Amino acid sequence: STPATTSSAVPPAAPAKNIPFDRITIATKNESLYSGFHYDERIWDYISHDEWHLLTSDITNAAKLTGIENWAAWTTGITTGALSSGFILVFGPVAGYYAGRAVHRKTVVKAVTKRLERDGDIRSVLRRWNEQNFAGRGFQVWLELPVDGGEVEIKEKKETKTHPSQKRAERKIKRRFKIVIM
């Protein structure tokens, strides 16, 4: 299942398929979009390693915050976290760092969402790659946003029990950006 997105952030209709898969999802290396995306062996026959590197670099470059946006996000978060701690001298810096990281992440997600809409930078990059490189091969790529902890995700009911470590791994993946090949 996919996270809730605004209608303008939904990928365009997929081209006619001549590939043996319905969808491949590849998550970022960690929760940061800027960590990049591993090259997955499942796409070996469809996207070369060099092409993958160029695609993912184009996406991360289009998503980068400006220096002022980056500074403002970190400063706001660190200040809020430091001031919210009752023991400012002891715990302020630690609380400030974690608050700064959370505010920065939300700022990045908000910027990526905006850049996926209409004529945003990321949408333009994806459109260009899909039209020039992937449409002739019968698939397209899209960037999927992470699922926020507060969002409700509708899942199909599973009959099998899931091991706790597998549940943790699934939650970890949900917090990451993903490139979807469909």
PDB file of C-alpha atoms in Angstrom:
ATOM      1  CA  SER A   1       0.000   0.000   0.000  1.00  0.00           C
ATOM      2  CA  THR A   2       1.109   3.545  -0.588  1.00  0.00           C
ATOM      3  CA  PRO A   3       1.137   6.505   1.758  1.00  0.00           C
ATOM      4  CA  ALA A   4      -1.526   9.145   1.538  1.00  0.00           C
ATOM      5  CA  THR A   5      -0.550  11.827  -0.974  1.00  0.00           C
ATOM      6  CA  THR A   6      -2.220  14.851  -2.429  1.00  0.00           C
ATOM      7  CA  SER A   7      -3.848  14.327  -5.799  1.00  0.00           C
ATOM      8  CA  SER A   8      -1.278  16.565  -7.501  1.00  0.00           C
ATOM      9  CA  ALA A   9       1.555  14.354  -6.201  1.00  0.00           C
ATOM     10  CA  VAL A  10       0.150  11.196  -7.785  1.00  0.00           C
ATOM     11  CA  PRO A  11       2.208   9.830 -10.684  1.00  0.00           C
ATOM     12  CA  PRO A  12       0.745  10.001 -14.177  1.00  0.00           C
ATOM     13  CA  ALA A  13      -0.840   6.910 -15.702  1.00  0.00           C
ATOM     14  CA  ALA A  14       1.679   4.173 -16.394  1.00  0.00           C
ATOM     15  CA  PRO A  15       2.553   3.329 -19.996  1.00  0.00           C
ATOM     16  CA  ALA A  16       1.658  -0.029 -21.489  1.00  0.00           C
ATOM     17  CA  LYS A  17       3.829  -2.637 -19.812  1.00  0.00           C
ATOM     18  CA  ASN A  18       6.253  -4.967 -21.486  1.00  0.00           C
ATOM     19  CA  ILE A  19       8.100  -5.792 -18.285  1.00  0.00           C
ATOM     20  CA  PRO A  20       7.652  -8.864 -16.066  1.00  0.00           C
ATOM     21  CA  PHE A  21       6.911  -6.964 -12.846  1.00  0.00           C
ATOM     22  CA  ASP A  22       4.055  -4.847 -11.573  1.00  0.00           C
ATOM     23  CA  ARG A  23       6.082  -2.612  -9.283  1.00  0.00           C
ATOM     24  CA  ILE A  24       9.556  -2.463  -7.757  1.00  0.00           C
ATOM     25  CA  THR A  25      10.173  -0.184  -4.794  1.00  0.00           C
ATOM     26  CA  ILE A  26      13.674   0.878  -3.789  1.00  0.00           C
ATOM     27  CA  ALA A  27      14.093   2.834  -0.549  1.00  0.00           C
ATOM     28  CA  THR A  28      16.777   5.351   0.340  1.00  0.00           C
ATOM     29  CA  LYS A  29      19.852   4.083   2.185  1.00  0.00           C
ATOM     30  CA  ASN A  30      18.585   5.735   5.373  1.00  0.00           C
ATOM     31  CA  GLU A  31      15.776   8.139   6.311  1.00  0.00           C
ATOM     32  CA  SER A  32      17.413  11.054   4.511  1.00  0.00           C
ATOM     33  CA  LEU A  33      16.606  11.537   0.834  1.00  0.00           C
ATOM     34  CA  TYR A  34      20.165  12.780   0.398  1.00  0.00           C
ATOM     35  CA  SER A  35      21.594   9.405   1.459  1.00  0.00           C
ATOM     36  CA  GLY A  36      20.807   8.161  -2.031  1.00  0.00           C
ATOM     37  CA  PHE A  37      19.365   4.909  -3.328  1.00  0.00           C
ATOM     38  CA  HIS A  38      21.093   1.537  -3.594  1.00  0.00           C
ATOM     39  CA  TYR A  39      21.281  -0.018  -7.028  1.00  0.00           C
ATOM     40  CA  ASP A  40      19.001  -3.027  -6.774  1.00  0.00           C
ATOM     41  CA  GLU A  41      19.804  -6.164  -8.767  1.00  0.00           C
ATOM     42  CA  ARG A  42      16.101  -6.543  -9.668  1.00  0.00           C
ATOM     43  CA  ILE A  43      16.432  -3.621 -12.116  1.00  0.00           C
ATOM     44  CA  TRP A  44      19.617  -4.894 -13.779  1.00  0.00           C
ATOM     45  CA  ASP A  45      17.865  -5.717 -17.067  1.00  0.00           C
ATOM     46  CA  TYR A  46      15.992  -2.391 -17.228  1.00  0.00           C
ATOM     47  CA  ILE A  47      18.193   0.406 -15.852  1.00  0.00           C
ATOM     48  CA  SER A  48      21.988   0.400 -16.008  1.00  0.00           C
ATOM     49  CA  HIS A  49      24.040   1.240 -12.943  1.00  0.00           C
ATOM     50  CA  ASP A  50      25.253   4.492 -14.563  1.00  0.00           C
ATOM     51  CA  GLU A  51      21.715   5.466 -15.562  1.00  0.00           C
ATOM     52  CA  TRP A  52      20.510   4.751 -12.006  1.00  0.00           C
ATOM     53  CA  HIS A  53      23.250   6.920 -10.554  1.00  0.00           C
ATOM     54  CA  LEU A  54      22.344   9.800 -12.892  1.00  0.00           C
ATOM     55  CA  LEU A  55      18.604   9.456 -12.184  1.00  0.00           C
ATOM     56  CA  THR A  56      18.998   9.381  -8.406  1.00  0.00           C
ATOM     57  CA  SER A  57      21.504  12.262  -8.494  1.00  0.00           C
ATOM     58  CA  ASP A  58      19.039  14.333 -10.530  1.00  0.00           C
ATOM     59  CA  ILE A  59      16.282  13.598  -8.000  1.00  0.00           C
ATOM     60  CA  THR A  60      18.374  14.439  -4.929  1.00  0.00           C
ATOM     61  CA  ASN A  61      19.727  17.605  -6.562  1.00  0.00           C
ATOM     62  CA  ALA A  62      16.183  18.741  -7.420  1.00  0.00           C
ATOM     63  CA  ALA A  63      15.148  18.082  -3.814  1.00  0.00           C
ATOM     64  CA  LYS A  64      18.003  19.931  -2.107  1.00  0.00           C
ATOM     65  CA  LEU A  65      17.009  22.724   0.217  1.00  0.00           C
ATOM     66  CA  THR A  66      18.535  26.130  -0.389  1.00  0.00           C
ATOM     67  CA  GLY A  67      21.141  27.238   2.136  1.00  0.00           C
ATOM     68  CA  ILE A  68      18.640  29.547   3.805  1.00  0.00           C
ATOM     69  CA  GLU A  69      15.927  26.840   3.994  1.00  0.00           C
ATOM     70  CA  ASN A  70      18.438  24.392   5.460  1.00  0.00           C
ATOM     71  CA  TRP A  71      19.745  26.908   8.013  1.00  0.00           C
ATOM     72  CA  ALA A  72      16.223  27.972   9.032  1.00  0.00           C
ATOM     73  CA  ALA A  73      15.055  24.369   9.539  1.00  0.00           C
ATOM     74  CA  TRP A  74      18.025  23.401  11.703  1.00  0.00           C
ATOM     75  CA  THR A  75      18.014  26.662  13.673  1.00  0.00           C
ATOM     76  CA  THR A  76      14.292  26.458  14.422  1.00  0.00           C
ATOM     77  CA  GLY A  77      14.497  22.859  15.550  1.00  0.00           C
ATOM     78  CA  ILE A  78      17.630  23.233  17.639  1.00  0.00           C
ATOM     79  CA  THR A  79      16.342  26.375  19.339  1.00  0.00           C
ATOM     80  CA  THR A  80      12.963  24.793  20.071  1.00  0.00           C
ATOM     81  CA  GLY A  81      14.550  21.641  21.437  1.00  0.00           C
ATOM     82  CA  ALA A  82      17.110  23.462  23.551  1.00  0.00           C
ATOM     83  CA  LEU A  83      14.543  25.811  25.050  1.00  0.00           C
ATOM     84  CA  SER A  84      12.001  23.076  25.709  1.00  0.00           C
ATOM     85  CA  SER A  85      14.387  21.126  27.927  1.00  0.00           C
ATOM     86  CA  GLY A  86      13.992  21.813  31.650  1.00  0.00           C
ATOM     87  CA  PHE A  87      17.695  21.180  32.151  1.00  0.00           C
ATOM     88  CA  ILE A  88      19.030  23.465  29.426  1.00  0.00           C
ATOM     89  CA  LEU A  89      22.679  23.239  30.452  1.00  0.00           C
ATOM     90  CA  VAL A  90      22.734  19.453  30.652  1.00  0.00           C
ATOM     91  CA  PHE A  91      20.176  18.208  28.125  1.00  0.00           C
ATOM     92  CA  GLY A  92      19.605  21.302  25.964  1.00  0.00           C
ATOM     93  CA  PRO A  93      22.141  20.485  23.227  1.00  0.00           C
ATOM     94  CA  VAL A  94      20.946  16.880  22.902  1.00  0.00           C
ATOM     95  CA  ALA A  95      17.273  17.858  22.860  1.00  0.00           C
ATOM     96  CA  GLY A  96      18.123  20.632  20.425  1.00  0.00           C
ATOM     97  CA  TYR A  97      19.861  18.248  18.036  1.00  0.00           C
ATOM     98  CA  TYR A  98      16.983  15.751  17.958  1.00  0.00           C
ATOM     99  CA  ALA A  99      14.388  18.487  17.594  1.00  0.00           C
ATOM    100  CA  GLY A 100      16.497  20.080  14.862  1.00  0.00           C
ATOM    101  CA  ARG A 101      16.728  16.780  13.025  1.00  0.00           C
ATOM    102  CA  ALA A 102      12.952  16.261  13.206  1.00  0.00           C
ATOM    103  CA  VAL A 103      12.173  19.807  12.006  1.00  0.00           C
ATOM    104  CA  HIS A 104      14.734  19.483   9.209  1.00  0.00           C
ATOM    105  CA  ARG A 105      13.202  16.179   8.069  1.00  0.00           C
ATOM    106  CA  LYS A 106       9.689  17.678   8.037  1.00  0.00           C
ATOM    107  CA  THR A 107      11.011  20.646   6.057  1.00  0.00           C
ATOM    108  CA  VAL A 108      12.590  18.304   3.489  1.00  0.00           C
ATOM    109  CA  VAL A 109       9.379  16.252   3.151  1.00  0.00           C
ATOM    110  CA  LYS A 110       7.352  19.443   2.722  1.00  0.00           C
ATOM    111  CA  ALA A 111       9.773  20.761   0.079  1.00  0.00           C
ATOM    112  CA  VAL A 112       9.794  17.436  -1.794  1.00  0.00           C
ATOM    113  CA  THR A 113       5.976  17.322  -1.717  1.00  0.00           C
ATOM    114  CA  LYS A 114       5.837  20.815  -3.184  1.00  0.00           C
ATOM    115  CA  ARG A 115       8.441  19.945  -5.847  1.00  0.00           C
ATOM    116  CA  LEU A 116       6.457  16.840  -6.860  1.00  0.00           C
ATOM    117  CA  GLU A 117       3.381  18.944  -7.601  1.00  0.00           C
ATOM    118  CA  ARG A 118       2.496  20.365 -11.020  1.00  0.00           C
ATOM    119  CA  ASP A 119       5.634  21.907 -12.488  1.00  0.00           C
ATOM    120  CA  GLY A 120       7.898  21.360  -9.494  1.00  0.00           C
ATOM    121  CA  ASP A 121      11.575  20.578  -9.962  1.00  0.00           C
ATOM    122  CA  ILE A 122      11.359  16.910  -8.969  1.00  0.00           C
ATOM    123  CA  ARG A 123       8.263  16.309 -11.074  1.00  0.00           C
ATOM    124  CA  SER A 124      10.053  17.879 -14.056  1.00  0.00           C
ATOM    125  CA  VAL A 125      13.077  15.625 -13.513  1.00  0.00           C
ATOM    126  CA  LEU A 126      10.868  12.528 -13.295  1.00  0.00           C
ATOM    127  CA  ARG A 127       8.823  13.578 -16.336  1.00  0.00           C
ATOM    128  CA  ARG A 128      11.994  14.133 -18.378  1.00  0.00           C
ATOM    129  CA  TRP A 129      13.478  10.759 -17.356  1.00  0.00           C
ATOM    130  CA  ASN A 130      10.202   8.936 -17.992  1.00  0.00           C
ATOM    131  CA  GLU A 131       9.646  10.513 -21.414  1.00  0.00           C
ATOM    132  CA  GLN A 132      13.238  10.388 -22.680  1.00  0.00           C
ATOM    133  CA  ASN A 133      14.517   7.178 -21.130  1.00  0.00           C
ATOM    134  CA  PHE A 134      11.860   4.856 -19.771  1.00  0.00           C
ATOM    135  CA  ALA A 135       8.635   5.256 -21.803  1.00  0.00           C
ATOM    136  CA  GLY A 136      10.095   3.293 -24.721  1.00  0.00           C
ATOM    137  CA  ARG A 137      11.008   0.478 -22.344  1.00  0.00           C
ATOM    138  CA  GLY A 138       7.437   0.237 -21.018  1.00  0.00           C
ATOM    139  CA  PHE A 139       7.848   1.527 -17.480  1.00  0.00           C
ATOM    140  CA  GLN A 140       8.178   4.740 -15.509  1.00  0.00           C
ATOM    141  CA  VAL A 141       9.676   5.839 -12.204  1.00  0.00           C
ATOM    142  CA  TRP A 142       8.159   7.881  -9.430  1.00  0.00           C
ATOM    143  CA  LEU A 143       9.290   9.175  -6.039  1.00  0.00           C
ATOM    144  CA  GLU A 144       7.158   8.075  -3.114  1.00  0.00           C
ATOM    145  CA  LEU A 145       7.139  10.063   0.119  1.00  0.00           C
ATOM    146  CA  PRO A 146       7.802   8.471   3.490  1.00  0.00           C
ATOM    147  CA  VAL A 147       4.822   7.608   5.668  1.00  0.00           C
ATOM    148  CA  ASP A 148       4.675   9.997   8.610  1.00  0.00           C
ATOM    149  CA  GLY A 149       4.162   8.347  11.984  1.00  0.00           C
ATOM    150  CA  GLY A 150       0.864  10.226  12.391  1.00  0.00           C
ATOM    151  CA  GLU A 151      -0.592   9.154   9.035  1.00  0.00           C
ATOM    152  CA  VAL A 152      -3.094   6.374   8.812  1.00  0.00           C
ATOM    153  CA  GLU A 153      -2.188   3.742   6.293  1.00  0.00           C
ATOM    154  CA  ILE A 154      -4.797   1.335   4.969  1.00  0.00           C
ATOM    155  CA  LYS A 155      -3.422  -2.176   4.719  1.00  0.00           C
ATOM    156  CA  GLU A 156      -4.883  -5.391   3.484  1.00  0.00           C
ATOM    157  CA  LYS A 157      -5.531  -7.842   6.282  1.00  0.00           C
ATOM    158  CA  LYS A 158      -2.878 -10.561   6.498  1.00  0.00           C
ATOM    159  CA  GLU A 159      -3.535 -13.997   7.864  1.00  0.00           C
ATOM    160  CA  THR A 160       0.058 -14.704   8.913  1.00  0.00           C
ATOM    161  CA  LYS A 161       1.773 -13.406  12.021  1.00  0.00           C
ATOM    162  CA  THR A 162       4.762 -11.142  11.500  1.00  0.00           C
ATOM    163  CA  HIS A 163       7.936 -11.454  13.569  1.00  0.00           C
ATOM    164  CA  PRO A 164       8.695  -8.321  15.667  1.00  0.00           C
ATOM    165  CA  SER A 165      12.038  -7.757  13.897  1.00  0.00           C
ATOM    166  CA  GLN A 166      10.259  -7.857  10.537  1.00  0.00           C
ATOM    167  CA  LYS A 167       7.693  -5.328  11.821  1.00  0.00           C
ATOM    168  CA  ARG A 168      10.549  -3.020  12.919  1.00  0.00           C
ATOM    169  CA  ALA A 169      12.193  -3.338   9.507  1.00  0.00           C
ATOM    170  CA  GLU A 170       8.880  -2.530   7.779  1.00  0.00           C
ATOM    171  CA  ARG A 171       8.376   0.567   9.970  1.00  0.00           C
ATOM    172  CA  LYS A 172      11.936   1.645   9.203  1.00  0.00           C
ATOM    173  CA  ILE A 173      11.356   1.331   5.445  1.00  0.00           C
ATOM    174  CA  LYS A 174       8.085   3.302   5.700  1.00  0.00           C
ATOM    175  CA  ARG A 175      10.033   6.285   7.062  1.00  0.00           C
ATOM    176  CA  ARG A 176      12.207   6.388   3.954  1.00  0.00           C
ATOM    177  CA  PHE A 177      11.743   7.962   0.536  1.00  0.00           C
ATOM    178  CA  LYS A 178      11.277   5.380  -2.217  1.00  0.00           C
ATOM    179  CA  ILE A 179      11.713   5.247  -5.956  1.00  0.00           C
ATOM    180  CA  VAL A 180       8.922   3.207  -7.458  1.00  0.00           C
ATOM    181  CA  ILE A 181       9.408   1.556 -10.836  1.00  0.00           C
ATOM    182  CA  MET A 182       6.081   0.618 -12.400  1.00  0.00           C
TER     183      MET A 182
END
